[in-house]
Amino acid sequence: MKKLFALLMVMTALTSLVFAGGNNEAGTSKGATITLMQNKPEIDGALKDYAKIWNEKTGNTAVVKSVGGSSSITLGQQLKADYAAGDMPDIFIIAGIEDYKEWEGIILDLSNEKWVKETSVAFTKDGKVYGFPVAVEGWGMAYNADMLSKAGIDPASLDNYEAYRSAFEKLDSMKDKLGIDSVVSMAAGPEMGWVTAHHNFNSLLSNGLPYGDMSVVNQLLKGQVDMKRLNEYADWVELLFKYADKAILTTGNYDAQVGAFATQKAAFLHQGNWVDPNIKAANATFKMAFAPHGSMHTATDGIFVAAPSFYVINSESKNIEAAKQFLNDMVFTQEGQDFMVNKAGMIPAYSNVKLNPAGQLSKSVQQWAAEGKVYSWNQYNFTGDFRDLTLAPIYNQFANGSIDKAKFIELMKKAFEGLK
Amino acid sequence: MNKQRKTNLIFWLFLAPVLFTFIMVIVIPFFMGIFYSFTNWSSSARADSTLQFVGLANFKNSFQDPSFIYSFIITSLYTVLNVLFINAVALILALVVTSRLKLKNIYRVGFFIPNLIGGLVLGYIWQFIFNNAIPALGNIIPVLDFLSNPDNLVLSKVGSSVTALVIVGTWQYAGYIMMIYVAAIEGVPESLFEAATIDGANEFQKFKNITVPMVAQAFTITMFLTLVQSFKQFDVNVSLTAGGPSAIFRGTPLFGTELLSLNIYNTAFVKNMLAEGQARAVVFFVVLVVISVIQVSINKKKEVEL
């Protein structure tokens, strides 16, 4: 009896192994199969269409998996689960140095790839290229140009705290005339920590500094706080929260925040050029562009532009060549370029790509970048833990009105001092 | 092969698929989890990612983290409220649908249906109700004007957010618990009620002295189910409040409605400390076992056999 049982168990185990093996075998000999995991659900459809075209041209198959959409369900979590299961994708996304450290052992050196020469924003470490920039993105204060001209405000003047304060005050007094509910569409709810503790936080880190300047970041990481900079930043946060719609600010989600701007219920939007498809879907036709953040009293003439995420190749992958080809084809084939710019609406990070995205805000980012008026994205030099679990609740407290500005400054200072 | 052997073979043959699955997805991961909670496991390809034993460090760090302690407190509070509300509502519903009511089967189905909707979907539906529908109601009806004031948004304060979690939890689970009560109430012999009626007992006396003792067995089950369900609450928590709004506990700003499961999840996947998350899960498991054993043994004493 015992023998029979043992035999049965072995057979069950073997059968499942055979079935599991069957799926993978198809890949290696003829067309290879690569798995790509990325974090933009909004381009999932376009990417899958492109993968189909790529399959027809090369005979290789690319399986696209998209994870993401809120700060509680992220790509990083899926990668951890897949890594533990021994099912790591061949191409996946990292967002910066903290992610790089997480996967350091399996990220392939791509220094000798053809696309490296065409871009200036690849992810590099110690002189070696590791990450393929997915796109260029940027954010500032998106404004409704029609509304500002109606209110007699020149967007070019908006580049410091004082200019924003008087502009917000003026717009606030003209609410009824302009038909708006609030001046700025800002979100600081529990799901929207990425707007406050990632994007807005970056104003403190890089606004007004030369591109790539890490001085403020390094100081904060050592627990040293520049109180003048933090005080001015707190003024800016207070200003944004004060003139925001309180319902959207405290409990609204992404749709509510972008919706208020797209339906002309707010004159400003604190988001980046990735909202273009959402605004298009809402049939908004007014003119819009980006203005710099006013987080400082001195003028800061530039917006935050960078490549936010990078494709990296898993060095343990069996199909490294196919994965490399997939990335190269995206840059050097007509279909690949068409996917990046026209289908996915992204700003290309490659100089050989001559197409331009159609979205107004994407064009605005390109314009700022062309003029060289850009500040870097430094928020990814802090861990996700620090941003999402330490800073986000502080912003939320301030937005709810549970704490005042002095307490906000005190808690922020304490949080940084806890870093060393 | 004699008959005894044949029966045995069939027994194991039918059991094998379930047993195999149970061992693979419950037993092995459970013991692996306990093992990992004593290591620095991170499931990543970090440069320094060799597996090392760290003793009780993960447990020590957990108890020094204010967010873990806070989660324990808020989860206990939520559990007490949720168990009381679900059972009270379920019992009332069960009494209603076992009385002489027209269309009672339709009511039974209606009350049960929320249980068939997934918790994530339910959370998003109720988030819409709390964030959009209720304020809109305040705009339409002048008397309820205060509802449209952003200061009164249900999900903008910790206290009312916990209440919201309890409301949604009750809405989701009361129908299911009601079904258990219905089965128990219908199992009470009619003759007891007839005898009581002849003795001149009124409805309340009948309920207190016959129904309650006779369905005590059901109380054991429902209390256990609701207790465990509330303690383990995760999906509604994620989708309805996402842990927010924030609160300040012992001088540290943290998420105000982050129940234990969500706290474990955030520790593992946002803080990237999988081993520490696992340690918290072990603590969570032990606490849950102790509490439910106590609850079942207390309830068992109150049961009566006919």
XYZ file of C-alpha atoms in Angstrom:
726
model
C 0.000 0.000 0.000
C 2.695 2.442 0.961
C 4.646 1.644 -2.188
C 1.610 2.249 -4.324
C 1.058 5.600 -2.691
C 4.656 6.610 -3.204
C 4.481 5.598 -6.851
C 1.365 7.669 -7.279
C 2.995 10.723 -5.779
C 6.037 10.361 -8.005
C 3.835 9.979 -11.054
C 1.827 13.060 -10.202
C 4.986 15.050 -9.704
C 6.482 13.809 -12.973
C 3.379 14.582 -14.986
C 3.349 18.168 -13.824
C 7.022 18.479 -14.718
C 6.389 17.204 -18.222
C 3.580 19.661 -18.765
C 5.632 22.514 -17.396
C 8.522 21.649 -19.711
C 6.341 21.577 -22.792
C 5.663 25.287 -22.736
C 9.252 26.434 -22.699
C 10.693 24.077 -25.256
C 9.208 25.779 -28.309
C 11.507 28.807 -27.941
C 15.148 28.066 -28.502
C 15.502 26.391 -31.883
C 13.755 28.587 -34.432
C 12.185 31.852 -33.371
C 13.088 32.703 -29.775
C 10.468 33.755 -27.236
C 11.257 36.685 -24.979
C 9.155 38.039 -22.149
C 9.006 41.743 -21.543
C 7.554 43.217 -18.380
C 6.764 46.909 -18.232
C 4.916 49.362 -16.023
C 2.739 51.454 -18.313
C -0.738 49.909 -18.606
C -1.745 52.793 -20.909
C 0.597 51.620 -23.692
C -0.075 47.917 -23.161
C -2.243 47.631 -26.280
C 0.187 49.528 -28.521
C 3.131 47.484 -27.284
C 1.325 44.199 -27.885
C 0.455 45.318 -31.424
C 4.092 46.172 -32.013
C 5.178 42.783 -30.617
C 2.906 41.157 -33.199
C 4.499 43.134 -36.046
C 7.959 42.312 -34.707
C 7.015 38.644 -34.646
C 5.964 38.749 -38.304
C 9.213 40.401 -39.351
C 11.739 38.483 -37.293
C 10.085 35.196 -36.427
C 10.818 35.809 -32.753
C 7.985 36.107 -30.283
C 7.765 38.788 -27.622
C 5.339 38.257 -24.769
C 4.308 41.564 -23.185
C 3.203 41.763 -19.566
C 2.087 45.063 -18.065
C 1.929 45.701 -14.339
C 1.040 48.907 -12.549
C -1.490 51.661 -12.302
C -1.358 52.666 -8.649
C 1.235 53.055 -5.971
C 0.008 49.948 -4.140
C 0.436 47.531 -7.053
C 3.782 47.932 -8.732
C 6.168 46.263 -11.129
C 8.750 45.775 -8.384
C 6.436 43.482 -6.437
C 5.702 41.343 -9.479
C 9.412 41.040 -10.255
C 10.108 39.841 -6.702
C 7.452 37.165 -6.984
C 8.716 36.090 -10.402
C 12.322 36.030 -9.250
C 11.423 33.841 -6.274
C 9.561 31.534 -8.669
C 12.517 31.389 -11.081
C 10.421 32.973 -13.802
C 12.190 36.288 -14.341
C 11.291 38.114 -17.594
C 14.002 38.609 -20.227
C 13.465 42.365 -20.427
C 12.179 44.373 -17.490
C 12.069 47.925 -16.211
C 14.168 49.762 -13.656
C 13.453 53.327 -12.596
C 16.839 54.377 -11.313
C 19.689 53.623 -8.981
C 17.589 52.112 -6.177
C 15.991 49.600 -8.559
C 19.371 48.935 -10.105
C 20.797 47.946 -6.732
C 17.887 45.564 -6.245
C 18.723 43.615 -9.428
C 22.426 44.385 -9.791
C 23.402 40.709 -10.036
C 21.393 39.972 -13.164
C 21.479 43.207 -15.192
C 23.367 42.824 -18.460
C 25.989 45.338 -19.612
C 24.664 46.946 -22.825
C 27.559 49.333 -23.523
C 28.231 47.925 -26.986
C 24.695 48.188 -28.316
C 23.987 50.216 -31.429
C 21.336 52.425 -29.800
C 23.740 53.712 -27.152
C 25.206 56.269 -29.583
C 21.793 57.720 -30.350
C 20.803 58.703 -26.816
C 22.156 60.907 -24.067
C 19.885 59.693 -21.281
C 20.704 55.965 -20.999
C 21.091 54.501 -17.513
C 24.794 54.317 -16.780
C 26.807 53.258 -13.794
C 30.590 53.417 -13.457
C 30.936 54.276 -17.144
C 28.923 51.302 -18.361
C 25.515 51.464 -20.020
C 22.865 49.228 -18.481
C 19.440 50.724 -19.229
C 17.602 51.492 -22.480
C 15.600 54.699 -21.914
C 11.940 53.998 -22.662
C 11.021 57.622 -23.316
C 11.624 61.152 -22.182
C 9.058 62.503 -19.765
C 8.603 65.752 -17.988
C 6.403 67.638 -15.626
C 5.924 71.162 -14.446
C 2.751 73.062 -13.732
C 0.459 72.299 -16.681
C -1.694 75.339 -17.353
C -4.781 76.109 -19.358
C -3.441 78.839 -21.654
C -6.884 80.087 -22.696
C -7.879 80.617 -19.094
C -4.672 82.400 -18.147
C -4.987 84.840 -21.050
C -8.587 85.512 -20.054
C -7.362 86.325 -16.557
C -4.555 88.473 -17.962
C -1.725 86.348 -16.597
C 1.414 85.860 -18.669
C 2.566 82.233 -18.278
C 6.143 83.270 -18.994
C 6.143 85.223 -15.731
C 5.370 82.113 -13.678
C 8.779 81.006 -12.488
C 8.964 81.844 -8.804
C 6.896 81.620 -5.648
C 5.735 85.227 -5.599
C 4.505 85.129 -9.210
C 2.511 81.979 -8.520
C 1.077 83.369 -5.303
C -0.302 86.473 -6.974
C -1.501 84.476 -10.010
C -3.313 81.947 -7.796
C -4.855 84.775 -5.771
C -6.097 86.500 -8.904
C -7.528 83.308 -10.405
C -9.160 82.447 -7.101
C -10.966 85.791 -7.067
C -12.189 85.164 -10.647
C -13.463 81.635 -10.006
C -17.071 82.376 -10.971
C -16.112 84.304 -14.074
C -13.837 81.520 -15.314
C -16.223 78.770 -14.255
C -13.611 76.891 -12.224
C -13.984 75.085 -8.877
C -10.397 75.546 -7.814
C -7.205 77.090 -9.145
C -4.957 74.044 -9.162
C -5.751 70.374 -9.498
C -3.564 68.654 -6.937
C -3.863 65.251 -5.286
C -2.364 64.103 -1.988
C -4.667 61.217 -1.078
C -3.455 57.832 0.129
C -3.171 56.419 -3.405
C -1.541 59.550 -4.776
C 1.695 59.540 -2.814
C 3.569 59.489 -6.112
C 2.307 62.986 -6.962
C 3.436 64.471 -3.665
C 6.254 62.311 -2.331
C 7.806 61.552 -5.722
C 7.117 64.407 -8.142
C 6.458 67.380 -5.935
C 9.253 66.250 -3.601
C 11.684 66.564 -6.512
C 11.196 70.362 -6.488
C 13.051 70.352 -3.210
C 15.798 68.166 -4.652
C 16.624 69.690 -8.010
C 14.745 72.907 -8.756
C 17.137 75.687 -9.778
C 20.201 73.418 -9.768
C 22.300 72.515 -12.836
C 21.188 69.287 -14.562
C 22.540 66.258 -12.702
C 23.564 68.288 -9.614
C 23.237 65.945 -6.652
C 24.387 68.316 -3.918
C 21.008 68.674 -2.198
C 20.290 64.950 -2.512
C 23.621 63.980 -1.010
C 23.205 66.410 1.857
C 19.724 65.108 2.658
C 20.901 61.501 2.460
C 23.473 62.418 5.084
C 20.716 63.933 7.215
C 21.801 67.545 6.669
C 18.869 69.814 5.903
C 19.187 73.190 4.195
C 16.513 74.973 6.219
C 16.171 77.929 3.861
C 15.467 75.633 0.924
C 13.064 73.504 2.952
C 11.189 76.580 4.233
C 10.736 77.952 0.730
C 9.629 74.528 -0.450
C 7.083 74.276 2.370
C 5.654 77.654 1.265
C 5.201 76.191 -2.203
C 3.480 73.040 -0.921
C 1.204 75.153 1.254
C 0.314 77.344 -1.722
C -0.584 74.335 -3.873
C -2.681 72.733 -1.140
C -4.415 76.005 -0.262
C -5.701 76.639 -3.780
C -6.588 73.022 -4.558
C -10.051 71.489 -4.498
C -10.186 69.923 -1.051
C -12.160 66.839 -2.095
C -9.694 65.997 -4.882
C -6.751 66.889 -2.687
C -7.633 64.578 0.193
C -9.486 61.656 -1.384
C -9.333 62.063 -5.168
C -7.611 59.570 -7.446
C -5.724 60.090 -10.717
C -8.910 60.278 -12.797
C -10.444 62.873 -10.508
C -7.289 64.983 -10.556
C -6.709 64.930 -14.307
C -10.454 65.128 -14.970
C -10.777 68.446 -13.158
C -8.173 69.999 -15.451
C -9.435 68.364 -18.651
C -13.000 69.546 -18.023
C -11.756 73.087 -17.292
C -12.665 73.004 -13.614
C -9.093 73.922 -12.668
C -6.580 76.215 -14.359
C -3.435 74.299 -13.327
C -2.581 70.626 -13.108
C 0.288 69.141 -11.106
C 1.105 66.222 -13.450
C 3.396 65.378 -16.351
C 3.070 64.878 -20.094
C 1.786 61.288 -19.581
C -1.688 62.800 -19.090
C -1.896 63.632 -22.831
C -3.906 60.490 -23.744
C -6.295 61.079 -20.818
C -6.838 64.682 -21.842
C -7.408 63.626 -25.427
C -9.916 61.027 -24.261
C -11.791 63.773 -22.405
C -12.053 65.762 -25.684
C -10.333 68.802 -24.243
C -9.460 71.281 -26.975
C -8.068 74.264 -25.063
C -4.429 75.302 -25.380
C -2.102 74.042 -22.676
C 1.586 73.924 -21.834
C 3.987 73.585 -18.912
C 5.286 76.345 -16.667
C 8.151 75.863 -14.168
C 7.518 75.045 -10.518
C 7.569 77.973 -8.113
C 9.184 76.175 -5.213
C 11.764 78.914 -4.704
C 11.711 82.652 -4.225
C 14.334 83.140 -6.907
C 13.285 82.449 -10.499
C 13.724 78.878 -11.724
C 13.260 78.834 -15.473
C 12.901 75.166 -16.374
C 10.802 72.051 -15.905
C 11.723 68.552 -14.716
C 12.682 66.367 -17.663
C 14.330 62.955 -17.693
C 14.069 59.399 -18.860
C 12.065 57.952 -15.974
C 12.451 54.279 -16.702
C 14.790 51.973 -18.548
C 14.538 48.560 -20.132
C 17.247 46.244 -18.869
C 18.097 42.748 -20.080
C 18.217 39.828 -17.694
C 21.724 38.352 -17.965
C 20.378 34.931 -16.955
C 18.022 34.936 -19.939
C 18.402 32.195 -22.540
C 17.500 34.575 -25.344
C 19.806 37.539 -24.812
C 20.386 38.031 -28.540
C 16.668 38.207 -29.289
C 16.173 40.624 -26.403
C 18.957 42.854 -27.708
C 17.431 42.744 -31.149
C 14.026 43.734 -29.765
C 15.481 46.899 -28.242
C 17.522 47.794 -31.324
C 14.562 47.262 -33.627
C 12.488 49.663 -31.578
C 14.977 52.442 -32.332
C 16.115 51.583 -35.849
C 13.050 50.226 -37.653
C 10.213 52.318 -38.979
C 7.678 50.145 -37.172
C 9.513 50.546 -33.878
C 9.652 54.322 -34.201
C 6.016 54.437 -35.226
C 5.136 52.465 -32.093
C 7.148 54.679 -29.734
C 6.009 58.038 -31.025
C 2.692 57.671 -32.826
C 1.090 54.659 -31.146
C 2.359 55.047 -27.589
C 2.579 58.863 -27.773
C 5.970 58.919 -26.060
C 8.715 61.505 -26.554
C 11.573 59.545 -28.151
C 14.871 59.499 -26.299
C 16.837 58.842 -29.527
C 18.296 61.464 -31.829
C 17.787 59.377 -34.982
C 14.016 59.329 -34.434
C 12.578 62.310 -36.274
C 8.896 61.840 -35.430
C 7.111 64.091 -32.948
C 4.339 63.131 -30.509
C 0.952 64.743 -31.046
C 0.044 65.649 -27.449
C 0.243 69.326 -26.493
C 1.980 68.703 -23.177
C 4.495 66.310 -24.771
C 5.290 69.043 -27.297
C 5.750 71.484 -24.449
C 8.233 69.134 -22.785
C 10.126 68.813 -26.068
C 10.254 72.570 -26.379
C 11.639 73.096 -22.876
C 14.173 70.334 -23.518
C 15.205 71.842 -26.860
C 15.892 75.153 -25.118
C 17.936 73.308 -22.528
C 15.781 74.623 -19.683
C 15.546 71.407 -17.740
C 16.081 70.205 -14.153
C 16.781 66.614 -13.253
C 14.689 63.944 -11.558
C 16.407 63.166 -8.316
C 13.627 61.544 -6.341
C 14.681 58.015 -7.294
C 17.841 58.441 -5.272
C 15.642 57.872 -2.233
C 14.190 54.436 -1.555
C 10.596 53.627 -2.404
C 10.119 52.887 1.264
C 11.210 56.391 2.268
C 9.027 58.097 -0.327
C 5.876 55.989 -0.003
C 5.812 55.071 3.674
C 7.634 57.968 5.334
C 7.080 61.096 3.235
C 3.661 60.360 1.716
C 1.843 60.318 5.103
C 3.474 63.669 6.005
C 2.129 65.313 2.837
C -1.253 63.680 3.477
C -1.352 65.088 7.027
C -0.570 68.554 5.711
C -3.194 68.250 2.964
C -5.853 67.108 5.449
C -5.109 70.111 7.593
C -4.128 67.876 10.524
C -0.783 69.649 10.797
C 0.344 73.201 10.006
C 3.320 74.357 7.983
C 5.666 74.540 10.966
C 4.853 70.948 11.899
C 5.229 69.888 8.255
C 8.723 71.367 8.156
C 9.566 69.740 11.481
C 8.382 66.280 10.341
C 10.198 66.556 7.007
C 13.377 67.579 8.807
C 13.011 64.661 11.198
C 12.450 62.250 8.303
C 15.664 63.373 6.582
C 17.612 63.216 9.814
C 16.468 59.623 10.156
C 18.211 58.772 6.869
C 21.821 58.918 7.967
C -6.192 -7.821 -4.178
C -8.791 -8.130 -1.482
C -11.651 -5.723 -1.017
C -10.026 -3.817 1.820
C -7.000 -3.055 -0.330
C -9.138 -1.944 -3.230
C -11.066 0.503 -1.063
C -7.800 1.842 0.264
C -6.442 2.362 -3.223
C -9.521 4.226 -4.344
C -9.363 6.327 -1.197
C -5.801 7.456 -1.878
C -6.422 7.833 -5.594
C -9.179 10.336 -4.971
C -7.260 12.086 -2.255
C -3.993 12.423 -4.215
C -4.759 15.559 -6.293
C -5.991 17.502 -3.273
C -3.223 16.237 -1.055
C -0.627 17.120 -3.668
C -1.987 20.650 -4.044
C -2.350 21.119 -0.307
C 1.250 20.100 0.330
C 2.614 22.182 -2.547
C 0.761 25.441 -1.902
C 0.070 25.366 1.846
C 2.348 23.062 3.802
C 5.664 23.667 2.040
C 5.296 27.469 1.724
C 4.227 27.631 5.374
C 7.401 26.003 6.635
C 9.553 27.850 4.101
C 7.989 31.057 5.393
C 8.919 30.261 8.977
C 12.433 29.447 7.808
C 12.756 32.711 5.856
C 11.592 34.778 8.822
C 14.893 33.989 10.541
C 17.009 35.001 7.524
C 17.800 38.117 5.495
C 15.986 36.772 2.413
C 15.009 39.495 -0.078
C 14.195 37.715 -3.361
C 16.335 40.077 -5.385
C 19.632 39.997 -7.228
C 21.428 42.455 -4.967
C 25.184 42.413 -4.907
C 25.167 41.192 -1.293
C 22.228 38.828 -1.541
C 23.571 35.659 0.036
C 21.128 34.048 2.405
C 22.174 34.479 6.028
C 20.611 33.643 9.345
C 19.876 36.717 11.370
C 18.248 35.087 14.396
C 15.380 37.061 15.872
C 16.394 40.396 14.301
C 13.354 40.500 12.015
C 11.003 40.022 14.952
C 12.836 42.593 17.048
C 12.711 45.183 14.257
C 9.027 44.518 13.714
C 8.122 45.272 17.303
C 10.225 48.439 17.229
C 8.376 49.704 14.167
C 5.531 52.042 15.204
C 3.558 51.179 12.075
C 3.396 47.502 13.089
C 2.217 48.290 16.618
C -0.281 50.793 15.228
C -1.554 48.175 12.762
C -2.125 45.753 15.620
C -4.179 48.329 17.515
C -6.238 49.449 14.548
C -6.809 45.853 13.390
C -8.024 44.813 16.849
C -10.403 47.767 16.910
C -11.637 46.979 13.428
C -12.078 43.298 14.291
C -14.162 43.997 17.413
C -16.426 46.423 15.542
C -16.689 44.207 12.503
C -17.531 41.018 14.444
C -20.234 42.849 16.417
C -21.771 44.541 13.398
C -21.709 41.565 11.051
C -23.241 39.211 13.611
C -25.888 41.677 14.773
C -26.942 42.515 11.226
C -26.783 38.884 10.092
C -28.902 37.685 13.012
C -31.533 40.367 12.416
C -31.634 39.540 8.707
C -31.891 35.809 9.517
C -34.823 36.426 11.875
C -36.528 38.530 9.220
C -36.168 35.985 6.427
C -37.275 33.062 8.622
C -40.442 34.846 9.730
C -43.718 34.604 7.860
C -42.661 37.022 5.151
C -43.732 37.077 1.521
C -40.925 36.611 -1.055
C -38.491 35.580 1.688
C -36.398 33.494 -0.712
C -35.819 36.533 -2.886
C -34.651 38.482 0.157
C -32.297 35.663 1.100
C -30.704 35.730 -2.337
C -30.550 39.518 -2.303
C -28.764 39.693 1.043
C -26.354 36.955 -0.005
C -25.310 38.430 -3.362
C -22.778 41.040 -2.047
C -20.747 38.095 -0.801
C -20.305 36.919 -4.364
C -18.659 40.180 -5.448
C -14.887 40.246 -5.096
C -13.515 42.425 -2.301
C -11.409 44.584 -4.624
C -14.368 45.466 -6.825
C -16.501 46.073 -3.773
C -13.881 48.420 -2.348
C -13.751 50.523 -5.506
C -17.543 50.661 -5.738
C -17.819 51.896 -2.168
C -14.934 54.301 -2.632
C -16.979 55.873 -5.407
C -20.033 55.975 -3.144
C -18.154 57.629 -0.283
C -16.115 60.039 -2.436
C -18.599 60.950 -5.163
C -22.136 59.721 -4.561
C -22.559 60.954 -0.990
C -21.223 64.487 -1.653
C -23.426 64.608 -4.770
C -26.400 63.781 -2.576
C -25.498 66.779 -0.434
C -25.562 68.999 -3.522
C -29.024 67.840 -4.532
C -30.828 67.793 -1.195
C -30.492 71.119 0.671
C -31.010 69.547 4.121
C -28.038 67.246 3.591
C -25.849 70.162 2.515
C -23.166 69.267 5.060
C -22.376 66.084 3.099
C -20.932 68.035 0.196
C -18.462 69.867 2.420
C -15.025 68.340 1.698
C -14.287 68.445 5.437
C -16.974 65.813 5.962
C -15.742 63.325 3.398
C -15.988 59.885 4.958
C -12.593 58.708 3.733
C -10.717 61.851 4.749
C -10.503 61.022 8.468
C -9.182 57.954 10.237
C -12.200 57.380 12.488
C -14.771 57.596 9.726
C -12.536 55.567 7.392
C -12.514 52.687 9.890
C -16.286 53.007 10.080
C -16.395 52.877 6.293
C -14.344 49.673 6.358
C -16.793 48.196 8.872
C -19.801 49.221 6.760
C -18.344 47.631 3.648
C -17.205 44.559 5.593
C -20.695 44.117 6.998
C -22.347 44.675 3.643
C -20.120 42.051 2.108
C -20.217 39.413 4.802
C -23.549 39.717 6.645
C -25.453 37.817 3.934
C -23.157 34.832 4.201
C -23.355 34.705 7.995
C -27.135 35.161 7.688
C -27.302 31.910 5.713
C -25.639 30.030 8.577
C -28.082 31.539 11.071
C -31.010 30.713 8.793
C -29.959 27.061 8.647
C -29.588 26.957 12.446
C -32.903 28.703 13.134
C -34.765 26.417 10.771
C -33.248 23.447 12.592
C -34.913 24.412 15.892
C -37.859 22.002 16.422
C -41.238 23.715 16.004
C -42.577 21.755 19.012
C -40.461 23.850 21.400
C -42.107 27.049 20.213
C -45.579 25.469 20.402
C -44.951 24.372 23.970
C -43.726 27.843 24.860
C -46.778 29.450 23.243
C -49.060 27.232 25.356
C -47.105 28.261 28.448
C -47.846 31.863 27.489
C -44.373 33.041 26.495
C -44.156 36.170 24.344
C -42.015 36.554 21.214
C -39.014 38.051 23.018
C -39.017 35.322 25.672
C -39.168 32.684 22.950
C -36.209 34.305 21.188
C -34.145 34.643 24.354
C -34.878 31.253 25.894
C -35.315 29.010 22.857
C -33.756 30.484 19.704
C -30.527 31.807 21.222
C -29.511 28.648 23.138
C -30.565 26.424 20.258
C -28.458 28.273 17.697
C -25.418 28.579 20.002
C -23.602 26.099 17.784
C -24.020 28.480 14.881
C -22.596 31.296 17.033
C -19.385 29.310 17.448
C -19.025 29.030 13.690
C -20.070 32.564 12.776
C -17.945 34.190 15.460
C -14.954 32.182 14.280
C -15.523 33.007 10.630
C -16.071 36.710 11.192
C -13.147 36.986 13.596
C -10.704 35.372 11.194
C -12.145 37.207 8.196
C -11.875 40.600 9.915
C -8.381 39.972 11.187
C -7.181 38.949 7.749
C -8.960 41.763 5.892
C -6.844 42.838 2.926
C -8.631 43.360 -0.396
C -11.258 45.842 0.788
C -8.551 47.634 2.755
C -6.381 48.065 -0.343
C -9.116 49.202 -2.663
C -11.280 51.272 -0.325
C -8.762 53.270 1.715
C -5.331 52.112 0.470
C -4.217 52.537 4.076
C -5.059 56.232 4.185
C -5.698 58.800 5.476
C -2.510 59.318 7.410
C -2.223 59.577 11.160
C 0.476 60.400 13.666
C 1.365 57.695 16.173
C 4.155 58.177 18.719
C 5.390 61.166 16.725
C 5.708 59.191 13.494
C 3.445 59.944 10.539
C 2.028 56.702 9.157
C -0.965 55.255 7.366
C -4.059 55.493 9.558
C -6.088 52.526 8.320
C -3.292 50.146 7.447
C -4.581 46.810 8.759
C -2.130 44.039 9.601
C -2.263 42.223 6.265
C -1.611 45.450 4.394
C 1.187 46.319 6.804
C 2.820 42.947 6.114
C 2.368 43.472 2.388
C 3.877 46.977 2.506
C 6.794 45.770 4.606
C 7.538 43.050 2.097
C 6.965 44.832 -1.174
C 7.308 48.574 -0.594
C 10.044 48.436 2.010
C 11.607 45.513 0.111
C 12.094 43.597 3.351
C 10.556 40.262 2.490
C 12.057 38.420 5.432
C 10.769 40.970 7.915
C 7.351 40.863 6.287
C 7.479 37.102 6.694
C 8.370 37.478 10.367
C 5.346 39.721 10.844
C 3.210 37.133 9.097
C 4.423 34.501 11.568
C 3.540 36.766 14.501
C 0.179 37.423 12.873
C -0.436 33.680 12.490
C 0.385 32.906 16.132
C -1.820 35.717 17.435
C -4.691 34.670 15.209
C -4.449 31.025 16.312
C -4.389 31.962 19.999
C -7.345 34.328 19.708
C -9.477 31.917 17.700
C -8.742 28.969 20.015
C -9.848 31.083 22.983
C -12.956 32.221 21.134
C -13.978 28.717 20.061
C -13.466 27.227 23.524
C -15.569 29.983 25.148
C -18.326 29.576 22.584
C -18.260 25.769 22.892
C -19.124 25.988 26.589
C -22.335 27.840 25.757
C -23.628 25.252 23.313
C -26.509 22.980 24.353
C -27.274 19.481 23.120
C -30.828 18.313 22.846
